[in-house]
Amino acid sequence: MLLLFVIYMAFISLGLPDAVLGAAWPVMSEDLHAPLEFAGVISLFISAGTVISSLGVTKMMRHFGVGKVVAFSVLLTAGALFGFSMANVTLALMLLAVPLGIGAGAVDAALNNFVAVHYKAKHMNYLHSFWGVGATTGPLIIANYLLFQEGWRDGYAMIAYLQFSLVVVLFAALPLWRKVVLIPSGPAQKEEQKEEQKEEQIKEQVLPLVTNMSALKIQGVSLQLAMFFCYCAIEIGTGLWAASFLTVEKNTPPVDAAFWVAMFFLGITVGRFACGAVSDHIAAETLIRYGSAIILLGCVMLALPFSAIWAKTGLIFIGLGCAPIFPNTLHLTPKRFGIDASQAIIGMSMATAYIGIMVVPPLLGAVAQVVSFAVLPFILLMFGVGIVVTTERLKRYQKVT
């Protein structure tokens, strides 16, 4: 359980920077004399880093182990965030975005597979709830610094300091990764548990290394990759552009817009805690289906030409709908495609998700420049339909492991 706590802390660190750029950008763009749509370019560079590390994480874990990969990756993101706070030109942000993405992608892929293999579905939901804690906290920190006129730079610096403190915890916890199974206190139970642990270690040692190309040929994997593309297009597209949408289309003040971006991520967080609480009683596929329907409802509310409160409430619904999809699909990966292939498939899923992040945010920025931010809800709705189609078709795949 102590190791699980450390994993949760690592996912808080993963979520902290994810929504900060979108919340701060309306103010950052003025300070750096950059166009509003340029946030999509920076997001593209972050995503490029995550794609690189997600595809390479299987080999990195074989050489260094999960604990070291996670600790050094969080250290990389902490340094990049501190660099953001010092940047005076957009070129510096673009360069720093790459290590920020590399660190995030490695943590994401490594921990998702580890929890999917070693823990129950409720733990996967709770894991991503703590990502939501970080993703909610980041915009709130930025909103607080903007409210008190201390600037986005101080906000980024504070988030970097939080990351550095988590790095200390992760390095101190490295010995825990060798003790995945907790040994009970009774003598007989100790011997039985030791034997189970020994068998588990032998099993992990003999598992073949499934390459990305081999995993891609497994039936149904391409559907999962398409689902993650659509999902992250919605999650990050909303997180990055919701503040600009509210500011431009709904005449919402930047501080208020940053707050509602935080509420979007709070919706994800609350939803995932709720999913963790009920996951022993409701099937993962059912939770995913409910989430897909709620996303569509939120997108419709965002598109309605009514007062801003409808759009703000729609953001919360989109967040609630996103809650069960990502963690439960990941947790089903070993069951659907086998434990031996799960790390490669989850790595590719992360990479494909971040390709969606690479493509969609700059696309939204370009479309907003040519047309307006009013198209945002309709593009999100299109990807929501994509989630419905792919998740329903994925339900037919199950492999006994």
mmCIF file of C-alpha atoms in Angstrom:
data_model
loop_
_atom_site.group_PDB
_atom_site.id
_atom_site.type_symbol
_atom_site.label_atom_id
_atom_site.label_comp_id
_atom_site.label_asym_id
_atom_site.label_seq_id
_atom_site.Cartn_x
_atom_site.Cartn_y
_atom_site.Cartn_z
ATOM 1 C CA MET A 1 0.000 0.000 0.000
ATOM 2 C CA LEU A 2 2.958 2.313 0.609
ATOM 3 C CA LEU A 3 4.094 1.726 -2.960
ATOM 4 C CA LEU A 4 0.562 2.445 -4.178
ATOM 5 C CA PHE A 5 0.662 5.752 -2.289
ATOM 6 C CA VAL A 6 3.932 6.641 -4.045
ATOM 7 C CA ILE A 7 2.380 5.759 -7.410
ATOM 8 C CA TYR A 8 -0.560 8.042 -6.626
ATOM 9 C CA MET A 9 1.866 10.863 -5.797
ATOM 10 C CA ALA A 10 3.624 10.307 -9.117
ATOM 11 C CA PHE A 11 0.312 10.686 -10.928
ATOM 12 C CA ILE A 12 -0.406 13.929 -9.107
ATOM 13 C CA SER A 13 2.904 15.180 -10.481
ATOM 14 C CA LEU A 14 1.879 13.970 -13.945
ATOM 15 C CA GLY A 15 -1.354 15.961 -13.813
ATOM 16 C CA LEU A 16 0.045 19.195 -12.349
ATOM 17 C CA PRO A 17 1.384 20.701 -15.611
ATOM 18 C CA ASP A 18 -1.223 19.253 -17.993
ATOM 19 C CA ALA A 19 -3.793 22.067 -17.782
ATOM 20 C CA VAL A 20 -1.519 24.931 -16.804
ATOM 21 C CA LEU A 21 -0.679 26.107 -20.317
ATOM 22 C CA GLY A 22 -4.332 26.382 -21.346
ATOM 23 C CA ALA A 23 -5.290 28.224 -18.151
ATOM 24 C CA ALA A 24 -2.371 30.665 -18.302
ATOM 25 C CA TRP A 25 -2.122 31.199 -22.050
ATOM 26 C CA PRO A 26 -4.593 34.130 -22.442
ATOM 27 C CA VAL A 27 -2.237 36.113 -20.173
ATOM 28 C CA MET A 28 1.024 34.498 -21.315
ATOM 29 C CA SER A 29 0.302 35.274 -24.956
ATOM 30 C CA GLU A 30 0.012 38.990 -24.204
ATOM 31 C CA ASP A 31 3.175 39.007 -22.115
ATOM 32 C CA LEU A 32 5.184 37.158 -24.781
ATOM 33 C CA HIS A 33 3.532 39.010 -27.700
ATOM 34 C CA ALA A 34 2.356 35.726 -29.219
ATOM 35 C CA PRO A 35 -0.911 35.049 -31.060
ATOM 36 C CA LEU A 36 -3.630 33.292 -29.052
ATOM 37 C CA GLU A 37 -3.574 30.217 -31.286
ATOM 38 C CA PHE A 38 0.187 29.664 -30.725
ATOM 39 C CA ALA A 39 -0.591 27.532 -27.646
ATOM 40 C CA GLY A 40 -1.376 24.756 -30.111
ATOM 41 C CA VAL A 41 2.187 24.845 -31.425
ATOM 42 C CA ILE A 42 3.655 24.541 -27.920
ATOM 43 C CA SER A 43 1.243 21.697 -27.206
ATOM 44 C CA LEU A 44 2.469 19.978 -30.380
ATOM 45 C CA PHE A 45 6.067 20.019 -29.117
ATOM 46 C CA ILE A 46 4.978 18.629 -25.734
ATOM 47 C CA SER A 47 3.121 15.843 -27.506
ATOM 48 C CA ALA A 48 6.117 15.052 -29.715
ATOM 49 C CA GLY A 49 8.146 14.391 -26.577
ATOM 50 C CA THR A 50 5.466 12.143 -25.113
ATOM 51 C CA VAL A 51 5.195 10.097 -28.313
ATOM 52 C CA ILE A 52 8.950 9.484 -28.295
ATOM 53 C CA SER A 53 9.069 8.336 -24.673
ATOM 54 C CA SER A 54 5.829 6.321 -24.841
ATOM 55 C CA LEU A 55 7.149 4.229 -27.721
ATOM 56 C CA GLY A 56 10.480 3.674 -26.000
ATOM 57 C CA VAL A 57 9.291 3.052 -22.449
ATOM 58 C CA THR A 58 9.176 -0.759 -22.799
ATOM 59 C CA LYS A 59 12.910 -0.961 -23.457
ATOM 60 C CA MET A 60 13.704 1.664 -20.809
ATOM 61 C CA MET A 61 11.850 -0.341 -18.169
ATOM 62 C CA ARG A 62 13.685 -3.526 -19.134
ATOM 63 C CA HIS A 63 17.019 -1.773 -18.574
ATOM 64 C CA PHE A 64 16.289 0.495 -15.581
ATOM 65 C CA GLY A 65 13.060 -0.692 -13.932
ATOM 66 C CA VAL A 66 9.832 1.165 -13.293
ATOM 67 C CA GLY A 67 10.976 3.114 -10.228
ATOM 68 C CA LYS A 68 14.032 4.722 -11.809
ATOM 69 C CA VAL A 69 12.197 5.542 -15.046
ATOM 70 C CA VAL A 70 9.441 7.308 -13.095
ATOM 71 C CA ALA A 71 11.780 9.213 -10.746
ATOM 72 C CA PHE A 72 14.068 10.533 -13.476
ATOM 73 C CA SER A 73 11.082 11.376 -15.706
ATOM 74 C CA VAL A 74 9.464 13.523 -13.006
ATOM 75 C CA LEU A 75 12.828 15.229 -12.453
ATOM 76 C CA LEU A 76 12.884 16.044 -16.173
ATOM 77 C CA THR A 77 9.403 17.588 -16.067
ATOM 78 C CA ALA A 78 10.266 19.617 -12.957
ATOM 79 C CA GLY A 79 13.282 21.147 -14.687
ATOM 80 C CA ALA A 80 11.251 21.935 -17.809
ATOM 81 C CA LEU A 81 8.520 23.656 -15.786
ATOM 82 C CA PHE A 82 11.065 25.801 -13.973
ATOM 83 C CA GLY A 83 12.437 26.742 -17.386
ATOM 84 C CA PHE A 84 8.924 27.804 -18.449
ATOM 85 C CA SER A 85 8.836 30.255 -15.544
ATOM 86 C CA MET A 86 12.061 31.871 -16.810
ATOM 87 C CA ALA A 87 11.255 31.941 -20.539
ATOM 88 C CA ASN A 88 11.072 35.322 -22.291
ATOM 89 C CA VAL A 89 10.412 34.160 -25.852
ATOM 90 C CA THR A 90 8.138 31.533 -27.384
ATOM 91 C CA LEU A 91 11.136 29.704 -28.887
ATOM 92 C CA ALA A 92 12.304 28.860 -25.368
ATOM 93 C CA LEU A 93 8.844 27.467 -24.545
ATOM 94 C CA MET A 94 8.953 25.281 -27.651
ATOM 95 C CA LEU A 95 12.367 23.855 -26.710
ATOM 96 C CA LEU A 96 11.373 23.245 -23.083
ATOM 97 C CA ALA A 97 8.149 21.591 -24.208
ATOM 98 C CA VAL A 98 10.051 18.562 -25.551
ATOM 99 C CA PRO A 99 11.619 17.389 -22.235
ATOM 100 C CA LEU A 100 8.324 18.199 -20.503
ATOM 101 C CA GLY A 101 6.589 15.803 -22.869
ATOM 102 C CA ILE A 102 9.302 13.126 -22.665
ATOM 103 C CA GLY A 103 9.026 12.995 -18.885
ATOM 104 C CA ALA A 104 5.231 12.906 -18.895
ATOM 105 C CA GLY A 105 5.007 10.181 -21.534
ATOM 106 C CA ALA A 106 7.376 7.850 -19.684
ATOM 107 C CA VAL A 107 5.531 8.228 -16.372
ATOM 108 C CA ASP A 108 2.156 7.737 -18.041
ATOM 109 C CA ALA A 109 2.993 4.568 -19.964
ATOM 110 C CA ALA A 110 5.098 2.918 -17.234
ATOM 111 C CA LEU A 111 2.679 3.406 -14.342
ATOM 112 C CA ASN A 112 -0.465 2.617 -16.307
ATOM 113 C CA ASN A 113 0.824 -0.811 -17.271
ATOM 114 C CA PHE A 114 2.201 -1.499 -13.790
ATOM 115 C CA VAL A 115 -1.153 -0.776 -12.152
ATOM 116 C CA ALA A 116 -3.118 -2.613 -14.864
ATOM 117 C CA VAL A 117 -1.080 -5.786 -14.239
ATOM 118 C CA HIS A 118 -0.664 -5.671 -10.442
ATOM 119 C CA TYR A 119 -3.774 -3.925 -9.065
ATOM 120 C CA LYS A 120 -7.566 -4.035 -9.315
ATOM 121 C CA ALA A 121 -9.748 -1.830 -11.514
ATOM 122 C CA LYS A 122 -10.630 0.439 -8.583
ATOM 123 C CA HIS A 123 -6.958 1.240 -8.100
ATOM 124 C CA MET A 124 -6.634 2.218 -11.751
ATOM 125 C CA ASN A 125 -9.596 4.579 -11.354
ATOM 126 C CA TYR A 126 -8.112 6.019 -8.174
ATOM 127 C CA LEU A 127 -4.752 6.380 -9.934
ATOM 128 C CA HIS A 128 -6.292 8.590 -12.586
ATOM 129 C CA SER A 129 -8.277 10.415 -9.914
ATOM 130 C CA PHE A 130 -4.974 11.577 -8.491
ATOM 131 C CA TRP A 131 -3.936 12.685 -11.964
ATOM 132 C CA GLY A 132 -7.103 14.774 -11.806
ATOM 133 C CA VAL A 133 -6.035 16.176 -8.439
ATOM 134 C CA GLY A 134 -2.866 17.441 -10.102
ATOM 135 C CA ALA A 135 -4.667 18.632 -13.237
ATOM 136 C CA THR A 136 -7.195 20.544 -11.100
ATOM 137 C CA THR A 137 -4.556 22.010 -8.806
ATOM 138 C CA GLY A 138 -2.418 23.387 -11.644
ATOM 139 C CA PRO A 139 -5.020 25.808 -13.086
ATOM 140 C CA LEU A 140 -6.120 26.797 -9.566
ATOM 141 C CA ILE A 141 -2.537 27.758 -8.748
ATOM 142 C CA ILE A 142 -2.342 29.819 -11.945
ATOM 143 C CA ALA A 143 -5.732 31.433 -11.266
ATOM 144 C CA ASN A 144 -4.594 32.326 -7.744
ATOM 145 C CA TYR A 145 -1.398 33.970 -8.970
ATOM 146 C CA LEU A 146 -3.285 35.858 -11.693
ATOM 147 C CA LEU A 147 -5.905 37.005 -9.174
ATOM 148 C CA PHE A 148 -3.302 38.512 -6.862
ATOM 149 C CA GLN A 149 -1.342 40.034 -9.746
ATOM 150 C CA GLU A 150 1.756 37.927 -9.041
ATOM 151 C CA GLY A 151 1.957 36.691 -12.619
ATOM 152 C CA TRP A 152 1.994 33.427 -14.507
ATOM 153 C CA ARG A 153 5.772 33.064 -14.026
ATOM 154 C CA ASP A 154 5.424 32.733 -10.258
ATOM 155 C CA GLY A 155 2.623 30.247 -10.812
ATOM 156 C CA TYR A 156 4.825 28.085 -13.049
ATOM 157 C CA ALA A 157 7.684 28.345 -10.545
ATOM 158 C CA MET A 158 5.444 27.160 -7.709
ATOM 159 C CA ILE A 159 4.336 24.139 -9.753
ATOM 160 C CA ALA A 160 7.982 23.356 -10.512
ATOM 161 C CA TYR A 161 8.837 23.462 -6.793
ATOM 162 C CA LEU A 162 6.000 21.032 -6.080
ATOM 163 C CA GLN A 163 7.385 18.719 -8.746
ATOM 164 C CA PHE A 164 10.884 18.860 -7.257
ATOM 165 C CA SER A 165 9.489 17.920 -3.838
ATOM 166 C CA LEU A 166 7.778 14.886 -5.399
ATOM 167 C CA VAL A 167 11.078 13.931 -7.052
ATOM 168 C CA VAL A 168 12.642 13.632 -3.587
ATOM 169 C CA VAL A 169 9.836 11.274 -2.515
ATOM 170 C CA LEU A 170 10.198 9.149 -5.643
ATOM 171 C CA PHE A 171 13.949 8.677 -5.268
ATOM 172 C CA ALA A 172 13.537 7.834 -1.566
ATOM 173 C CA ALA A 173 10.921 5.230 -2.520
ATOM 174 C CA LEU A 174 13.052 3.333 -5.075
ATOM 175 C CA PRO A 175 13.528 0.265 -2.777
ATOM 176 C CA LEU A 176 9.732 -0.184 -2.599
ATOM 177 C CA TRP A 177 9.518 -1.282 -6.226
ATOM 178 C CA ARG A 178 11.246 -4.557 -5.256
ATOM 179 C CA LYS A 179 8.407 -5.320 -2.839
ATOM 180 C CA VAL A 180 5.330 -5.304 -5.043
ATOM 181 C CA VAL A 181 3.555 -7.888 -2.875
ATOM 182 C CA LEU A 182 3.012 -7.001 0.786
ATOM 183 C CA ILE A 183 4.007 -9.860 3.139
ATOM 184 C CA PRO A 184 1.419 -10.578 5.918
ATOM 185 C CA SER A 185 2.549 -10.862 9.530
ATOM 186 C CA GLY A 186 1.638 -14.516 10.281
ATOM 187 C CA PRO A 187 4.462 -17.122 9.851
ATOM 188 C CA ALA A 188 2.398 -19.486 7.678
ATOM 189 C CA GLN A 189 1.057 -16.601 5.628
ATOM 190 C CA LYS A 190 4.584 -15.279 5.213
ATOM 191 C CA GLU A 191 5.822 -18.514 3.663
ATOM 192 C CA GLU A 192 2.783 -18.788 1.392
ATOM 193 C CA GLN A 193 3.079 -15.170 0.292
ATOM 194 C CA LYS A 194 6.824 -15.546 -0.306
ATOM 195 C CA GLU A 195 6.164 -18.474 -2.612
ATOM 196 C CA GLU A 196 3.533 -16.463 -4.506
ATOM 197 C CA GLN A 197 5.927 -13.546 -4.788
ATOM 198 C CA LYS A 198 8.689 -15.856 -6.059
ATOM 199 C CA GLU A 199 6.350 -17.323 -8.686
ATOM 200 C CA GLU A 200 5.314 -13.822 -9.751
ATOM 201 C CA GLN A 201 8.956 -12.765 -10.138
ATOM 202 C CA ILE A 202 9.734 -15.861 -12.216
ATOM 203 C CA LYS A 203 6.676 -15.177 -14.355
ATOM 204 C CA GLU A 204 7.791 -11.597 -14.985
ATOM 205 C CA GLN A 205 11.284 -12.790 -15.939
ATOM 206 C CA VAL A 206 10.093 -15.273 -18.561
ATOM 207 C CA LEU A 207 7.504 -13.042 -20.206
ATOM 208 C CA PRO A 208 8.630 -12.471 -23.785
ATOM 209 C CA LEU A 209 9.339 -8.965 -24.987
ATOM 210 C CA VAL A 210 6.525 -8.146 -27.399
ATOM 211 C CA THR A 211 7.619 -5.449 -29.839
ATOM 212 C CA ASN A 212 5.419 -2.575 -30.934
ATOM 213 C CA MET A 213 5.091 -4.004 -34.445
ATOM 214 C CA SER A 214 4.057 -7.425 -33.131
ATOM 215 C CA ALA A 215 1.511 -5.893 -30.778
ATOM 216 C CA LEU A 216 0.067 -3.773 -33.566
ATOM 217 C CA LYS A 217 -0.852 -6.940 -35.480
ATOM 218 C CA ILE A 218 -3.039 -8.227 -32.631
ATOM 219 C CA GLN A 219 -6.713 -8.027 -33.559
ATOM 220 C CA GLY A 220 -8.498 -5.128 -31.880
ATOM 221 C CA VAL A 221 -5.383 -3.126 -30.978
ATOM 222 C CA SER A 222 -5.963 -0.626 -33.786
ATOM 223 C CA LEU A 223 -9.430 0.083 -32.343
ATOM 224 C CA GLN A 224 -7.914 0.841 -28.943
ATOM 225 C CA LEU A 225 -5.362 3.174 -30.520
ATOM 226 C CA ALA A 226 -8.152 5.029 -32.374
ATOM 227 C CA MET A 227 -10.114 5.340 -29.132
ATOM 228 C CA PHE A 228 -7.175 6.919 -27.309
ATOM 229 C CA PHE A 229 -6.622 9.329 -30.199
ATOM 230 C CA CYS A 230 -10.228 10.537 -29.914
ATOM 231 C CA TYR A 231 -10.208 10.603 -26.121
ATOM 232 C CA CYS A 232 -7.082 12.706 -25.712
ATOM 233 C CA ALA A 233 -8.222 15.004 -28.509
ATOM 234 C CA ILE A 234 -11.249 15.797 -26.324
ATOM 235 C CA GLU A 235 -9.497 15.956 -22.972
ATOM 236 C CA ILE A 236 -6.528 18.072 -24.020
ATOM 237 C CA GLY A 237 -8.460 20.044 -26.624
ATOM 238 C CA THR A 238 -10.904 21.086 -23.907
ATOM 239 C CA GLY A 239 -8.185 21.719 -21.335
ATOM 240 C CA LEU A 240 -6.109 23.831 -23.710
ATOM 241 C CA TRP A 241 -8.821 25.860 -25.454
ATOM 242 C CA ALA A 242 -11.729 26.062 -22.992
ATOM 243 C CA ALA A 243 -10.353 29.229 -21.344
ATOM 244 C CA SER A 244 -9.882 30.914 -24.726
ATOM 245 C CA PHE A 245 -13.368 29.755 -25.822
ATOM 246 C CA LEU A 246 -14.979 31.258 -22.709
ATOM 247 C CA THR A 247 -12.935 34.461 -23.005
ATOM 248 C CA VAL A 248 -13.600 35.066 -26.706
ATOM 249 C CA GLU A 249 -17.082 33.574 -27.235
ATOM 250 C CA LYS A 250 -18.687 34.091 -23.804
ATOM 251 C CA ASN A 251 -16.916 37.312 -22.686
ATOM 252 C CA THR A 252 -15.614 35.602 -19.545
ATOM 253 C CA PRO A 253 -12.734 37.322 -17.666
ATOM 254 C CA PRO A 254 -9.411 35.379 -17.890
ATOM 255 C CA VAL A 255 -9.300 34.652 -14.142
ATOM 256 C CA ASP A 256 -12.847 33.244 -14.233
ATOM 257 C CA ALA A 257 -12.037 31.244 -17.383
ATOM 258 C CA ALA A 258 -8.989 29.682 -15.688
ATOM 259 C CA PHE A 259 -11.215 28.714 -12.754
ATOM 260 C CA TRP A 260 -13.661 26.892 -15.039
ATOM 261 C CA VAL A 261 -10.831 25.005 -16.717
ATOM 262 C CA ALA A 262 -10.002 23.784 -13.207
ATOM 263 C CA MET A 263 -13.658 22.784 -12.787
ATOM 264 C CA PHE A 264 -13.432 20.707 -15.972
ATOM 265 C CA PHE A 265 -10.536 18.769 -14.465
ATOM 266 C CA LEU A 266 -12.321 18.610 -11.122
ATOM 267 C CA GLY A 267 -15.155 16.865 -12.962
ATOM 268 C CA ILE A 268 -12.668 14.251 -14.177
ATOM 269 C CA THR A 269 -11.240 13.896 -10.670
ATOM 270 C CA VAL A 270 -14.575 13.503 -8.879
ATOM 271 C CA GLY A 271 -15.820 11.147 -11.583
ATOM 272 C CA ARG A 272 -12.796 8.884 -11.233
ATOM 273 C CA PHE A 273 -13.053 8.703 -7.467
ATOM 274 C CA ALA A 274 -16.701 7.726 -7.936
ATOM 275 C CA CYS A 275 -15.757 5.092 -10.525
ATOM 276 C CA GLY A 276 -13.185 3.657 -8.135
ATOM 277 C CA ALA A 277 -15.844 3.360 -5.445
ATOM 278 C CA VAL A 278 -18.294 1.471 -7.681
ATOM 279 C CA SER A 279 -15.887 -0.480 -9.924
ATOM 280 C CA ASP A 280 -16.284 -3.668 -7.852
ATOM 281 C CA HIS A 281 -20.030 -3.595 -8.581
ATOM 282 C CA ILE A 282 -20.321 -2.107 -12.090
ATOM 283 C CA ALA A 283 -18.450 -3.557 -15.075
ATOM 284 C CA ALA A 284 -15.728 -1.439 -16.629
ATOM 285 C CA GLU A 285 -17.426 -1.606 -20.037
ATOM 286 C CA THR A 286 -20.622 -0.197 -18.520
ATOM 287 C CA LEU A 287 -18.764 2.691 -16.875
ATOM 288 C CA ILE A 288 -17.133 3.486 -20.209
ATOM 289 C CA ARG A 289 -20.522 3.513 -21.948
ATOM 290 C CA TYR A 290 -22.000 5.917 -19.375
ATOM 291 C CA GLY A 291 -18.970 8.185 -19.709
ATOM 292 C CA SER A 292 -19.250 8.342 -23.505
ATOM 293 C CA ALA A 293 -22.900 9.417 -23.282
ATOM 294 C CA ILE A 294 -22.113 12.141 -20.715
ATOM 295 C CA ILE A 295 -19.346 13.533 -22.938
ATOM 296 C CA LEU A 296 -21.836 13.931 -25.789
ATOM 297 C CA LEU A 297 -24.251 15.733 -23.451
ATOM 298 C CA GLY A 298 -21.508 18.108 -22.292
ATOM 299 C CA CYS A 299 -20.475 18.925 -25.862
ATOM 300 C CA VAL A 300 -24.087 19.783 -26.762
ATOM 301 C CA MET A 301 -24.345 22.083 -23.711
ATOM 302 C CA LEU A 302 -21.089 23.762 -24.733
ATOM 303 C CA ALA A 303 -22.482 24.384 -28.225
ATOM 304 C CA LEU A 304 -25.843 25.859 -27.153
ATOM 305 C CA PRO A 305 -26.119 29.588 -27.952
ATOM 306 C CA PHE A 306 -27.272 30.464 -24.449
ATOM 307 C CA SER A 307 -25.661 32.210 -21.489
ATOM 308 C CA ALA A 308 -22.127 31.373 -20.367
ATOM 309 C CA ILE A 309 -23.357 29.239 -17.468
ATOM 310 C CA TRP A 310 -24.515 26.585 -19.944
ATOM 311 C CA ALA A 311 -21.041 26.374 -21.455
ATOM 312 C CA LYS A 312 -19.395 26.301 -18.015
ATOM 313 C CA THR A 313 -21.713 23.504 -16.859
ATOM 314 C CA GLY A 314 -21.030 21.679 -20.127
ATOM 315 C CA LEU A 315 -17.326 21.683 -19.281
ATOM 316 C CA ILE A 316 -18.070 19.905 -15.994
ATOM 317 C CA PHE A 317 -20.171 17.300 -17.806
ATOM 318 C CA ILE A 318 -17.407 16.677 -20.347
ATOM 319 C CA GLY A 319 -15.023 16.168 -17.432
ATOM 320 C CA LEU A 320 -17.390 13.748 -15.692
ATOM 321 C CA GLY A 321 -17.818 11.829 -18.938
ATOM 322 C CA CYS A 322 -14.071 11.584 -19.481
ATOM 323 C CA ALA A 323 -13.601 10.100 -16.000
ATOM 324 C CA PRO A 324 -14.138 6.357 -16.604
ATOM 325 C CA ILE A 325 -12.890 6.011 -20.177
ATOM 326 C CA PHE A 326 -9.113 6.343 -19.941
ATOM 327 C CA PRO A 327 -8.384 4.295 -16.770
ATOM 328 C CA ASN A 328 -10.857 1.504 -17.430
ATOM 329 C CA THR A 329 -9.744 0.983 -21.025
ATOM 330 C CA LEU A 330 -6.153 0.749 -19.811
ATOM 331 C CA HIS A 331 -7.070 -1.694 -17.058
ATOM 332 C CA LEU A 332 -8.869 -3.916 -19.574
ATOM 333 C CA THR A 333 -5.777 -4.054 -21.833
ATOM 334 C CA PRO A 334 -4.100 -7.115 -20.233
ATOM 335 C CA LYS A 335 -7.442 -8.956 -20.181
ATOM 336 C CA ARG A 336 -8.196 -8.145 -23.796
ATOM 337 C CA PHE A 337 -4.783 -8.671 -25.348
ATOM 338 C CA GLY A 338 -2.647 -10.587 -22.809
ATOM 339 C CA ILE A 339 -0.180 -9.575 -20.081
ATOM 340 C CA ASP A 340 2.855 -10.220 -22.289
ATOM 341 C CA ALA A 341 1.663 -7.675 -24.855
ATOM 342 C CA SER A 342 0.101 -5.144 -22.467
ATOM 343 C CA GLN A 343 3.178 -2.932 -21.934
ATOM 344 C CA ALA A 344 3.758 -2.537 -25.664
ATOM 345 C CA ILE A 345 0.050 -1.896 -26.314
ATOM 346 C CA ILE A 346 -0.252 0.607 -23.472
ATOM 347 C CA GLY A 347 2.921 2.336 -24.678
ATOM 348 C CA MET A 348 1.466 2.583 -28.187
ATOM 349 C CA SER A 349 -1.868 3.720 -26.742
ATOM 350 C CA MET A 350 -0.091 6.569 -24.945
ATOM 351 C CA ALA A 351 1.823 7.421 -28.104
ATOM 352 C CA THR A 352 -1.348 7.453 -30.225
ATOM 353 C CA ALA A 353 -3.131 9.520 -27.601
ATOM 354 C CA TYR A 354 -0.389 12.107 -27.759
ATOM 355 C CA ILE A 355 -0.414 12.056 -31.546
ATOM 356 C CA GLY A 356 -4.032 13.129 -31.124
ATOM 357 C CA ILE A 357 -2.794 15.892 -28.860
ATOM 358 C CA MET A 358 -0.205 16.852 -31.482
ATOM 359 C CA VAL A 359 -2.769 17.076 -34.263
ATOM 360 C CA VAL A 360 -5.945 18.405 -32.643
ATOM 361 C CA PRO A 361 -4.872 21.433 -30.536
ATOM 362 C CA PRO A 362 -2.940 23.103 -33.394
ATOM 363 C CA LEU A 363 -5.840 22.248 -35.726
ATOM 364 C CA LEU A 364 -8.303 23.863 -33.336
ATOM 365 C CA GLY A 365 -6.060 26.915 -33.081
ATOM 366 C CA ALA A 366 -5.820 27.213 -36.867
ATOM 367 C CA VAL A 367 -9.582 26.768 -37.337
ATOM 368 C CA ALA A 368 -10.281 29.312 -34.595
ATOM 369 C CA GLN A 369 -8.018 31.798 -36.354
ATOM 370 C CA VAL A 370 -9.785 31.314 -39.689
ATOM 371 C CA VAL A 371 -13.358 30.924 -38.387
ATOM 372 C CA SER A 372 -13.841 31.385 -34.613
ATOM 373 C CA PHE A 373 -13.668 29.494 -31.339
ATOM 374 C CA ALA A 374 -17.383 28.775 -31.777
ATOM 375 C CA VAL A 375 -16.398 25.604 -33.691
ATOM 376 C CA LEU A 376 -14.769 24.066 -30.592
ATOM 377 C CA PRO A 377 -17.892 22.245 -29.254
ATOM 378 C CA PHE A 378 -18.651 20.700 -32.654
ATOM 379 C CA ILE A 379 -15.139 19.333 -33.125
ATOM 380 C CA LEU A 380 -15.231 17.900 -29.608
ATOM 381 C CA LEU A 381 -18.616 16.336 -30.388
ATOM 382 C CA MET A 382 -17.148 14.644 -33.474
ATOM 383 C CA PHE A 383 -14.422 13.010 -31.383
ATOM 384 C CA GLY A 384 -17.031 12.036 -28.790
ATOM 385 C CA VAL A 385 -18.865 10.035 -31.451
ATOM 386 C CA GLY A 386 -15.537 8.397 -32.317
ATOM 387 C CA ILE A 387 -15.182 7.265 -28.692
ATOM 388 C CA VAL A 388 -18.667 5.733 -28.731
ATOM 389 C CA VAL A 389 -17.976 3.746 -31.913
ATOM 390 C CA THR A 390 -14.550 2.402 -30.879
ATOM 391 C CA THR A 391 -15.429 1.528 -27.275
ATOM 392 C CA GLU A 392 -18.520 -0.390 -28.321
ATOM 393 C CA ARG A 393 -16.517 -2.447 -30.826
ATOM 394 C CA LEU A 394 -13.727 -3.121 -28.298
ATOM 395 C CA LYS A 395 -16.168 -4.919 -25.999
ATOM 396 C CA ARG A 396 -15.922 -8.090 -28.111
ATOM 397 C CA TYR A 397 -12.247 -8.693 -27.279
ATOM 398 C CA GLN A 398 -11.206 -10.733 -24.231
ATOM 399 C CA LYS A 399 -8.168 -12.981 -23.789
ATOM 400 C CA VAL A 400 -7.757 -15.310 -20.831
ATOM 401 C CA THR A 401 -4.380 -14.595 -19.216
#
